[in-house]
Amino acid sequence: QKEVEQNSGPLSVPEGAIASLNCTYSDRGSQSFFWYRQYSGKSPELIMFIYSNGDKEDGRFTAQLNKASQYVSLLIRDSQPSDSATYLCAPYTGGFKTIFGAGTRLFVKA
Amino acid sequence: DADVTQTPRNRITKTGKRIMLECSQTKGHDRMYWYRQDPGLGLRLIYYSFDVKDINKGEISDGYSVSRQAQAKFSLSLESAIPNQTALYFCATSFRGSDTGELFFGEGSRLTVL
């Protein structure tokens, strides 16, 4: 089993819809979770960080964490074509060593 | 100018050649990392360094070596390049005092080994 599992996609949604990106992880010691966005040919950039069970909202983005189920998700409301990118889930287990999932490609159709 | 700079940005080389990828940062961060990215496999950690005298192997260190020449400089070497080392390589930094451990990435170095 991979440490971090993400559906590779592509996930295709129409403009204005909600995009739902999911991630499961195997290490129960994971303390916090990052979502990085990576545009094609570019470097990853952090868009969300969550460490407590429940929801965290930042603008159009909501991260959801369920540690008991070892599940974290990212919702993007009112999706825009500019949201088309690969989204990387990255649990952080401490010691400042971050492990990344393979990423989910999102395509938002105008 | 980028806070985390990688050179070269693109490199094509032949099997058996020695290659060095360089990374320098102006963020003042103490921690530096080298990742490689392959399609379908995401980012995998090669080496990381928490300060100048601290070097640690990551998930996939075989065939690679690193040097931390200064707090701001971290180089990755491929002693004898092979085709399956063809990938996109990212240098990243983080700050010990950060609450989150957020990584800041360079723009990437695309390496092709023929």
Coordinates of C-alpha atoms in Angstrom, one line a residue, chain A:
Chain A
Q1 CA 0.0 0.0 0.0
K2 CA 1.3 3.4 -0.9
E3 CA 1.7 5.9 1.9
V4 CA -0.5 8.4 0.2
E5 CA -3.2 7.5 -2.3
Q6 CA -4.9 9.9 -4.7
N7 CA -7.0 9.3 -7.7
S8 CA -4.7 10.4 -10.6
G9 CA -7.6 11.7 -12.6
P10 CA -8.1 13.7 -14.7
L11 CA -11.1 15.0 -12.8
S12 CA -13.1 17.1 -15.2
V13 CA -15.7 19.6 -13.9
P14 CA -17.6 22.4 -15.6
E15 CA -16.8 26.0 -14.6
G16 CA -18.7 27.1 -11.5
A17 CA -19.1 23.5 -10.2
I18 CA -17.6 22.1 -7.0
A19 CA -14.4 20.0 -7.5
S20 CA -13.8 17.4 -4.8
L21 CA -10.3 15.9 -4.5
N22 CA -9.6 13.0 -2.1
C23 CA -6.6 11.6 -0.4
T24 CA -6.0 8.7 2.0
Y25 CA -2.9 8.0 3.9
S26 CA -1.4 5.1 5.8
D27 CA 0.7 6.7 8.6
R28 CA -1.5 7.3 11.6
G29 CA 1.3 9.4 13.0
S30 CA 0.6 12.1 10.4
Q31 CA 0.1 15.3 12.2
S32 CA -0.9 17.7 9.6
F33 CA -1.7 17.8 5.9
F34 CA -0.9 20.0 3.1
W35 CA -2.5 20.6 -0.3
Y36 CA -0.1 21.8 -2.9
R37 CA -1.2 23.0 -6.4
Q38 CA 1.1 22.4 -9.3
Y39 CA 0.5 24.0 -12.7
S40 CA 1.9 22.1 -15.7
G41 CA 5.6 22.7 -15.9
K42 CA 5.7 24.7 -12.7
S43 CA 6.8 24.0 -9.2
P44 CA 4.3 23.1 -6.4
E45 CA 2.8 25.9 -4.2
L46 CA 1.0 25.5 -0.9
I47 CA -2.7 26.3 -1.0
M48 CA -4.1 24.7 2.2
F49 CA -2.9 23.4 5.4
I50 CA -5.0 21.5 8.0
Y51 CA -4.1 19.8 11.3
S52 CA -7.3 19.4 13.2
N53 CA -10.3 17.1 12.4
G54 CA -13.1 18.9 10.6
D55 CA -13.2 21.6 8.0
K56 CA -10.9 24.5 7.2
E57 CA -12.0 27.1 4.8
D58 CA -10.0 29.7 2.9
G59 CA -11.8 31.5 0.2
R60 CA -13.1 29.1 -2.4
F61 CA -11.1 26.2 -0.9
T62 CA -12.2 23.9 2.0
A63 CA -10.0 21.2 3.4
Q64 CA -11.6 18.4 5.3
L65 CA -9.7 16.0 7.6
N66 CA -10.9 12.8 9.3
K67 CA -7.9 11.3 11.2
A68 CA -9.9 8.2 12.3
S69 CA -10.6 7.3 8.7
Q70 CA -7.2 8.6 7.6
Y71 CA -8.8 10.7 4.9
V72 CA -8.3 14.3 3.8
S73 CA -10.1 16.1 1.0
L74 CA -10.0 19.4 -0.8
L75 CA -13.2 21.1 -2.1
I76 CA -12.9 23.9 -4.6
R77 CA -16.1 25.9 -4.9
D78 CA -17.1 27.9 -8.0
S79 CA -14.3 26.2 -10.0
Q80 CA -12.5 28.3 -12.5
P81 CA -10.4 27.4 -15.6
S82 CA -7.5 28.8 -13.7
D83 CA -7.9 26.1 -11.1
S84 CA -6.9 23.5 -13.7
A85 CA -3.7 22.0 -12.3
T86 CA -2.5 18.9 -10.4
Y87 CA -3.2 18.9 -6.7
L88 CA -0.8 17.1 -4.4
C89 CA -1.8 15.8 -1.0
A90 CA 1.1 15.8 1.4
P91 CA 0.8 14.4 5.0
Y92 CA 3.4 15.7 7.3
T93 CA 4.6 13.3 10.0
G94 CA 7.0 15.6 11.8
G95 CA 10.7 16.0 11.6
F96 CA 10.0 18.3 8.6
K97 CA 9.9 15.4 6.2
T98 CA 7.0 15.7 3.9
I99 CA 5.7 12.7 1.8
F100 CA 3.7 13.5 -1.3
G101 CA 0.9 11.7 -3.1
A102 CA 1.1 11.3 -6.9
G103 CA -1.5 14.0 -7.3
T104 CA -4.9 14.4 -8.9
R105 CA -5.1 16.3 -12.2
L106 CA -8.1 18.7 -12.3
F107 CA -9.5 20.1 -15.5
V108 CA -12.1 22.9 -15.3
K109 CA -14.0 23.3 -18.5
A110 CA -15.1 26.8 -19.5

